[in-house]
Amino acid sequence: MDAPAGRTAGRKTAAHAGPKLNAISWLALALMTTSSVASLRAAPTMAVYGLACVFLYLVPAIVFLLPTSLVSAELASGWSGGVYRWVAEGLSKPLGFLAVWCQFAMTIFYYPSLLAYVASTFAYVVNPDLASSGLYTAIVIVVTYWLGVFVSSRGTKTVAGLSSMGLIIGTLIPGLILIVLGAVFLGQGNPSAAPMNSDHILPPWTGLASLVLIVNNFLSYSGMEMNAVHVSSLRKPAKEFPKAMFLATGLVLLIFILPALAISWVVPSSSLSLTAGVMQAFDAFFAYFNVTWLTPILGLMLIAAALGGMLTWLAGPSKGLLAISREEGYLPPFFQQLNKHGVQQNILVTQGFVTTGIALLYAFIPDVSSAYWILSVITTQVYLIVYLLMFVAALRLRRNKPDHPRGFRAPWLPVLCVVGFVASAAAMIIGFVPPSQYGSGSLISYLFIVGGGLVIVGLLIPYLFLRFRKPSWKRPDTEWKAGVGTVTEGEAQA
């Protein structure tokens, strides 16, 4: 069969294989994507820039969000198994392991930054002065994370409802309240804390540090590659997936931009906390409208949504790493063991000890916002490795396997991959420049922490696993599901 005929057959096989029993609408996919990506947690980070936050959100959306969405959609429609399979098929299995490892490892830094936000939010429920206490933040991170490990290790399914309601309870309702209160606040003639004229559309240029915060937005948009797995559930993927992604992009931008603007209207950038900024805005608005009794309620709503998201992510990436490690023998048997509930408890507990160590940064770094920013940057740096590998793999697969069946073919794929790769590489480089919010901290210490976190967690550890792995570490799914070897009954049922 010649190439054109093969390509045509491949398209028919992937896209027109008959009616889809579990088909979803493109609107449903757009809302699912919005739910998994949008959050209010990053709003204070961009509120520092006032009106310029619009520019700082639009740029990564164009050069990162759209390329990631469309490229991952093509990969997901042709190869099941997620980022490991995409990179393994396009580049090599070791690089596939590096990709799935970084997808897991970024959570090591993600959880402390997420729980720091939880700690600061909870402080406004009990005592707002605690929001700036590093020791308090560290204690909340450690206690909350280990409670999450305990819940996840029990194999409970009760977190599903909480996480699925997160978009409404902890994002849409609080975000809408912020926007409405902000509009009323300005409508009554009150001046905005941040200038809202045309002179402030672009961020002031004071060197690279003035644009460093844009790096954090790459992480805000991350996760689109996970939603791409649903492309095969669409009735007409080639037409409907782009529509879903463009709608999701618009909704995500609205959820990110409007609350950030509302915060900048009432909280001066000089006093804005990167972890407690959302609650600072609510506190200021509620005090102005004499409804301060609502502050604890909104705080609990934000906390519930954040904890639901944490529990959802806690077992997901580690379970993916576990499956690949069993198949290829990438991790020692100790990390491959499951408890009686079929949960990879050893991985979660080990991750917990590392998270505890990282949480202590909040106790020793005087400025909580600085610690939060450093962990957010490390998270982004590690995760960007995944995207760098994904864009290169997509190019090679399109070139080397053009006839492979795909339900969706991204338009201008080479352009999308080049733009996405360059944007990701630039974001990684900019991440090594301390932002103005870092304060008077040492440049050397900043580079040591960020660079060390990227090299050790993102590169050195997976290299050591690959370098010293043994054939006996392989425990393919066909074996452990059948109960062969020393696996427990819970493992066999997993």
XYZ file of C-alpha atoms in Angstrom:
494
model
C 0.000 0.000 0.000
C 1.480 3.374 -0.967
C 1.736 6.271 1.488
C -1.299 8.313 0.362
C -3.550 5.274 0.407
C -2.225 4.245 3.804
C -2.805 7.693 5.199
C -6.393 7.702 3.946
C -7.050 4.286 5.387
C -5.537 5.345 8.680
C -7.815 8.328 8.911
C -10.873 6.225 8.208
C -9.833 3.638 10.755
C -9.271 6.150 13.516
C -11.991 8.645 12.866
C -14.782 6.618 11.272
C -14.624 3.249 12.942
C -18.364 3.281 13.500
C -20.652 4.850 16.101
C -19.054 5.704 19.444
C -20.927 4.143 22.341
C -19.451 6.546 24.913
C -19.327 9.666 22.749
C -19.218 13.071 24.422
C -20.038 16.462 22.983
C -17.379 19.031 22.218
C -19.070 21.358 24.714
C -18.733 18.740 27.471
C -15.038 18.319 26.625
C -14.543 22.087 26.756
C -16.081 22.230 30.242
C -14.042 19.227 31.407
C -10.871 20.937 30.212
C -11.837 24.185 31.896
C -12.517 22.341 35.153
C -9.132 20.639 35.206
C -7.045 23.676 34.205
C -8.704 26.800 35.642
C -8.069 27.850 39.225
C -8.050 30.968 41.383
C -4.786 29.984 43.071
C -2.607 31.793 40.534
C -4.674 35.000 40.568
C -2.580 36.852 43.206
C 0.589 36.113 41.237
C -0.710 38.033 38.226
C -2.672 40.630 40.217
C 0.712 42.136 41.090
C 0.845 43.415 37.497
C -2.622 44.971 37.474
C -3.963 45.547 33.960
C -0.801 44.032 32.460
C -1.948 40.606 33.694
C -4.151 40.433 30.589
C -1.047 40.552 28.383
C 0.833 38.120 30.619
C -1.990 35.581 30.383
C -2.605 35.951 26.649
C 1.016 35.413 25.593
C 1.443 31.924 27.140
C -2.055 30.998 25.967
C -1.046 31.662 22.358
C 2.483 30.226 22.408
C 1.956 27.371 24.873
C -1.687 26.534 25.628
C -2.884 26.167 22.035
C 0.199 24.251 20.761
C 0.026 21.905 23.738
C -3.695 21.263 23.255
C -3.592 20.574 19.530
C -0.345 18.563 19.498
C -1.371 16.363 22.427
C -4.755 15.797 20.763
C -3.088 14.281 17.709
C -0.837 12.106 19.867
C -3.713 10.936 22.056
C -5.861 10.072 19.042
C -3.128 7.840 17.622
C -1.333 6.354 20.630
C -2.920 5.336 23.920
C -0.878 5.303 27.112
C -0.242 8.998 27.638
C 3.024 10.888 27.523
C 5.184 7.793 28.123
C 3.885 6.063 25.015
C 4.125 9.233 22.899
C 7.748 9.920 23.799
C 8.758 6.247 23.784
C 7.344 5.785 20.269
C 8.726 9.057 18.953
C 12.116 9.099 20.690
C 13.028 6.199 22.978
C 11.784 4.262 26.004
C 14.336 5.829 28.399
C 13.198 9.303 27.352
C 9.616 8.103 27.723
C 10.441 7.186 31.315
C 12.019 10.627 31.798
C 8.778 12.229 30.604
C 6.490 10.215 32.867
C 8.925 10.652 35.765
C 8.886 14.451 35.393
C 5.095 14.364 35.182
C 5.140 12.611 38.552
C 8.099 14.468 40.080
C 6.625 17.921 39.508
C 3.992 17.029 42.106
C 6.755 16.840 44.734
C 6.977 20.627 44.522
C 3.383 21.185 43.466
C 1.871 19.885 46.705
C 3.853 22.176 49.047
C 2.907 25.243 46.967
C -0.736 24.137 46.762
C -0.919 23.439 50.490
C 0.785 26.756 51.259
C -2.179 28.343 49.506
C -4.491 26.177 51.652
C -2.632 27.255 54.802
C -2.883 30.956 53.973
C -6.551 30.609 53.070
C -7.318 28.752 56.300
C -5.493 31.460 58.248
C -8.217 33.915 57.205
C -10.749 31.561 58.760
C -9.023 31.383 62.149
C -6.418 34.164 62.400
C -5.251 36.255 59.399
C -1.919 37.024 61.096
C -0.909 33.389 60.611
C -0.854 33.835 56.819
C 2.643 35.311 56.988
C 3.995 32.717 59.447
C 6.427 30.273 57.859
C 6.234 27.839 60.777
C 2.433 27.731 60.649
C 2.536 27.178 56.879
C 5.051 24.348 57.231
C 2.935 22.623 59.889
C -0.227 22.824 57.761
C 1.603 21.448 54.715
C 3.005 18.463 56.607
C -0.190 17.574 58.479
C -2.491 18.011 55.476
C -0.283 16.082 53.099
C 0.048 13.074 55.416
C -3.703 13.064 55.970
C -4.055 13.005 52.197
C -1.661 10.051 51.960
C -3.690 8.194 54.587
C -6.950 8.805 52.739
C -5.456 7.842 49.363
C -3.816 4.711 50.739
C -7.223 3.468 51.869
C -8.363 3.383 48.278
C -11.360 5.578 49.109
C -13.638 6.790 46.346
C -15.255 9.543 48.375
C -12.889 12.183 47.003
C -14.384 11.894 43.503
C -17.461 13.945 44.350
C -15.442 16.638 46.105
C -12.996 17.029 43.235
C -15.721 17.041 40.584
C -17.487 19.904 42.377
C -14.237 21.848 42.709
C -14.841 23.978 39.610
C -18.180 25.219 40.959
C -17.501 25.416 44.695
C -13.937 26.665 44.730
C -13.522 28.447 41.384
C -16.659 29.654 39.605
C -18.655 30.883 42.619
C -15.756 32.627 44.428
C -14.461 33.993 41.116
C -17.862 35.392 40.199
C -18.228 36.945 43.651
C -14.811 38.591 43.284
C -15.704 40.044 39.904
C -19.151 41.311 40.960
C -17.871 42.875 44.174
C -14.985 44.446 42.276
C -17.309 45.920 39.650
C -19.628 47.340 42.333
C -16.609 48.675 44.241
C -15.371 50.588 41.195
C -18.911 51.570 40.182
C -19.346 53.393 43.468
C -16.478 55.698 42.567
C -13.703 54.044 44.546
C -10.243 54.284 42.959
C -8.505 51.125 41.832
C -5.402 50.143 43.786
C -3.713 49.413 40.447
C -3.815 51.851 37.485
C -6.303 50.749 34.810
C -5.361 53.077 31.930
C -3.764 52.326 28.562
C -0.299 53.206 29.863
C -0.335 50.035 31.954
C -1.420 47.459 29.361
C 2.158 46.189 29.117
C 4.258 45.340 32.197
C 6.997 47.871 32.971
C 10.354 46.755 31.622
C 12.953 46.668 34.412
C 15.015 43.835 33.002
C 14.197 40.160 32.756
C 12.844 40.146 36.290
C 9.804 42.152 35.152
C 8.630 39.247 32.964
C 9.610 36.325 35.160
C 6.085 35.884 36.528
C 4.948 34.791 33.065
C 6.717 31.466 33.712
C 4.209 30.622 36.397
C 1.440 30.898 33.806
C 2.899 28.004 31.856
C 2.183 25.794 34.849
C -1.279 27.343 35.168
C -2.044 26.080 31.664
C -0.414 22.679 32.091
C -2.517 19.532 32.047
C -4.033 19.979 28.597
C -2.219 16.855 27.426
C -4.206 14.819 29.935
C -7.565 16.000 28.571
C -6.436 15.137 25.048
C -7.090 11.450 25.792
C -10.800 12.188 25.355
C -10.393 13.173 21.710
C -11.344 9.668 20.576
C -14.711 10.042 22.367
C -15.782 12.895 20.097
C -18.078 12.100 17.175
C -16.102 14.274 14.739
C -12.656 14.794 16.322
C -11.137 16.810 13.454
C -13.851 19.472 13.675
C -15.003 19.269 17.281
C -11.711 19.128 19.172
C -10.435 22.522 17.948
C -13.825 24.040 18.839
C -13.634 22.523 22.336
C -10.087 23.791 22.865
C -10.834 27.323 21.662
C -13.892 27.536 23.942
C -11.936 26.081 26.878
C -9.126 28.544 26.241
C -11.597 31.442 26.327
C -13.213 30.223 29.553
C -9.849 29.566 31.202
C -8.627 33.044 30.277
C -11.764 34.637 31.740
C -11.397 32.661 34.979
C -7.726 33.596 35.232
C -7.861 37.240 34.142
C -11.042 38.723 35.673
C -10.442 37.589 39.291
C -6.811 38.731 39.031
C -8.016 42.162 37.941
C -10.554 42.245 40.766
C -7.805 41.526 43.291
C -5.624 44.300 41.830
C -8.507 46.773 42.241
C -8.608 46.422 46.020
C -5.206 45.085 47.204
C -2.072 47.178 46.486
C 0.695 45.154 44.838
C 3.149 46.181 47.546
C 1.113 44.358 50.205
C -0.173 41.472 48.081
C 0.695 37.981 49.276
C 1.248 35.355 46.565
C -0.343 32.712 48.783
C -3.076 34.671 50.560
C -3.906 37.248 47.880
C -7.336 35.787 47.102
C -8.388 35.965 50.728
C -6.854 39.427 51.085
C -9.186 40.614 48.332
C -12.233 38.906 49.817
C -11.373 40.307 53.246
C -11.064 43.831 51.846
C -14.276 43.611 49.813
C -16.277 42.095 52.669
C -14.984 44.726 55.082
C -16.015 47.479 52.651
C -19.517 46.040 52.242
C -19.817 45.168 55.987
C -20.241 41.429 55.424
C -17.028 40.181 57.031
C -18.896 37.120 58.292
C -18.642 35.749 54.730
C -14.833 35.587 54.838
C -14.630 32.225 56.673
C -17.283 30.722 54.399
C -15.433 31.674 51.226
C -12.205 30.468 52.794
C -13.686 27.043 53.470
C -15.015 26.836 49.903
C -11.564 27.542 48.475
C -9.968 25.043 50.852
C -12.438 22.286 49.969
C -11.764 22.703 46.250
C -7.976 22.750 46.730
C -7.988 19.651 48.923
C -10.229 17.826 46.482
C -7.775 18.600 43.712
C -4.848 17.469 45.844
C -6.440 14.109 46.620
C -7.278 13.590 42.957
C -3.703 14.279 41.853
C -2.085 12.456 44.765
C -2.540 8.952 43.387
C -2.908 9.673 39.658
C 0.642 10.482 38.447
C 2.195 7.963 40.824
C -0.113 5.223 39.529
C 0.969 5.977 35.967
C 4.610 5.801 37.013
C 3.929 2.511 38.781
C 2.357 0.882 35.711
C 5.258 1.820 33.425
C 7.818 0.784 36.024
C 6.276 -2.664 36.375
C 6.235 -3.161 32.631
C 9.808 -1.998 31.956
C 11.450 -2.429 35.372
C 12.309 1.228 35.886
C 11.790 1.274 39.680
C 13.020 -1.162 42.370
C 10.454 -3.714 43.614
C 10.032 -1.745 46.855
C 8.331 1.092 44.961
C 6.245 -1.312 42.880
C 4.471 -2.898 45.841
C 0.790 -2.221 46.478
C -1.040 -2.380 49.779
C -4.163 -4.470 50.381
C -6.294 -1.714 48.876
C -4.359 -1.815 45.607
C -2.644 1.558 46.201
C 1.050 2.309 45.595
C 1.569 3.223 49.247
C 5.386 3.001 49.240
C 5.648 5.630 46.517
C 3.213 7.919 48.337
C 5.011 7.550 51.678
C 8.436 8.179 50.148
C 7.058 11.221 48.376
C 5.637 12.305 51.717
C 9.050 12.347 53.383
C 10.446 14.480 50.565
C 7.442 16.806 50.735
C 7.971 17.159 54.491
C 11.567 18.215 53.902
C 10.518 20.764 51.289
C 7.809 22.107 53.589
C 10.503 23.110 56.070
C 11.584 25.760 53.558
C 8.613 27.764 54.727
C 9.870 27.618 58.292
C 13.378 28.821 57.398
C 12.700 31.307 54.569
C 11.427 34.497 56.239
C 9.112 35.536 53.405
C 6.368 32.969 52.754
C 5.702 34.447 49.306
C 9.342 33.879 48.344
C 9.172 30.214 49.323
C 5.900 29.829 47.452
C 7.384 31.382 44.333
C 10.542 29.255 44.437
C 8.535 26.013 44.686
C 6.214 27.160 41.883
C 9.214 27.831 39.624
C 10.791 24.425 40.356
C 7.446 22.767 39.634
C 7.265 24.550 36.297
C 10.891 23.767 35.396
C 10.465 20.047 35.976
C 7.146 19.895 34.124
C 8.544 21.792 31.127
C 10.832 18.840 30.421
C 7.692 16.828 29.623
C 6.584 19.350 27.030
C 10.017 19.698 25.434
C 10.078 15.933 24.890
C 6.447 15.852 23.730
C 6.915 18.451 20.990
C 10.022 16.723 19.605
C 8.301 13.313 19.726
C 5.257 14.674 17.868
C 7.448 15.978 15.050
C 9.288 12.678 14.694
C 6.078 10.640 14.748
C 4.490 12.790 12.047
C 7.642 12.391 9.915
C 8.494 8.744 10.620
C 4.977 7.311 10.967
C 2.759 9.429 8.711
C 0.465 6.478 7.937
C -0.225 5.574 11.554
C -3.996 5.903 12.221
C -4.896 9.193 13.888
C -8.383 10.378 14.728
C -7.198 13.992 14.700
C -4.383 15.699 12.796
C -3.243 19.019 14.212
C -3.066 21.751 11.560
C 0.423 23.153 10.938
C 1.921 20.624 13.347
C 5.570 21.558 12.616
C 4.825 25.212 13.363
C 2.931 24.324 16.548
C 5.780 22.088 17.755
C 8.475 24.663 17.048
C 6.515 27.463 18.727
C 5.681 25.269 21.727
C 9.253 24.007 22.074
C 10.808 27.478 21.835
C 8.261 28.895 24.303
C 8.899 26.067 26.775
C 12.683 26.435 26.476
C 12.442 30.213 26.918
C 10.220 29.765 29.975
C 12.757 27.363 31.483
C 15.586 29.877 30.949
C 13.579 32.812 32.331
C 12.738 30.696 35.372
C 16.339 31.086 36.551
C 15.936 34.865 36.844
C 14.656 35.866 40.315
C 11.444 37.920 40.142
C 11.073 41.250 41.913
C 8.776 39.477 44.403
C 11.751 37.406 45.556
C 12.867 40.423 47.525
C 16.453 40.942 48.635
C 17.302 37.251 48.705
C 20.657 36.061 47.434
C 20.866 35.402 43.689
C 23.255 32.520 44.313
C 20.889 30.831 46.761
C 17.973 31.264 44.333
C 19.925 29.694 41.452
C 21.167 26.923 43.740
C 17.665 26.005 44.918
C 15.910 26.257 41.529
C 18.761 24.748 39.502
C 19.417 22.074 42.093
C 15.752 21.104 42.230
C 15.570 20.821 38.436
C 18.803 18.832 38.029
C 18.377 16.485 40.985
C 14.660 15.755 40.739
C 14.139 16.183 37.008
C 17.332 14.607 35.631
C 19.676 12.942 38.138
C 17.182 10.674 39.914
C 15.629 9.210 36.721
C 19.144 8.736 35.296
C 20.175 6.736 38.371
C 17.061 4.557 38.108
C 17.843 3.843 34.460
C 21.555 3.334 35.116
C 21.176 0.785 37.897
C 17.941 -0.985 36.973
C 17.978 -4.759 36.833
C 16.050 -7.259 34.678
C 14.504 -8.683 37.860
C 12.707 -5.380 38.435
C 10.298 -6.112 35.587
C 6.848 -7.171 36.731
C 4.581 -6.912 33.677
C 0.870 -6.260 34.145
C 0.068 -9.693 32.725
C 1.948 -11.263 35.618
C 0.945 -9.144 38.599
C -2.699 -9.037 37.600
C -2.680 -12.812 37.494
C -1.194 -12.903 40.968
C 2.154 -14.373 39.911
C 5.045 -13.912 42.297
C 4.815 -12.325 45.725
C 2.129 -9.745 45.014
C -0.750 -9.531 47.392
C -4.403 -10.159 46.689
C -4.947 -6.424 46.739
C -2.347 -5.992 44.019
C -3.971 -8.644 41.876
C -7.321 -6.879 42.164
C -5.825 -3.502 41.258
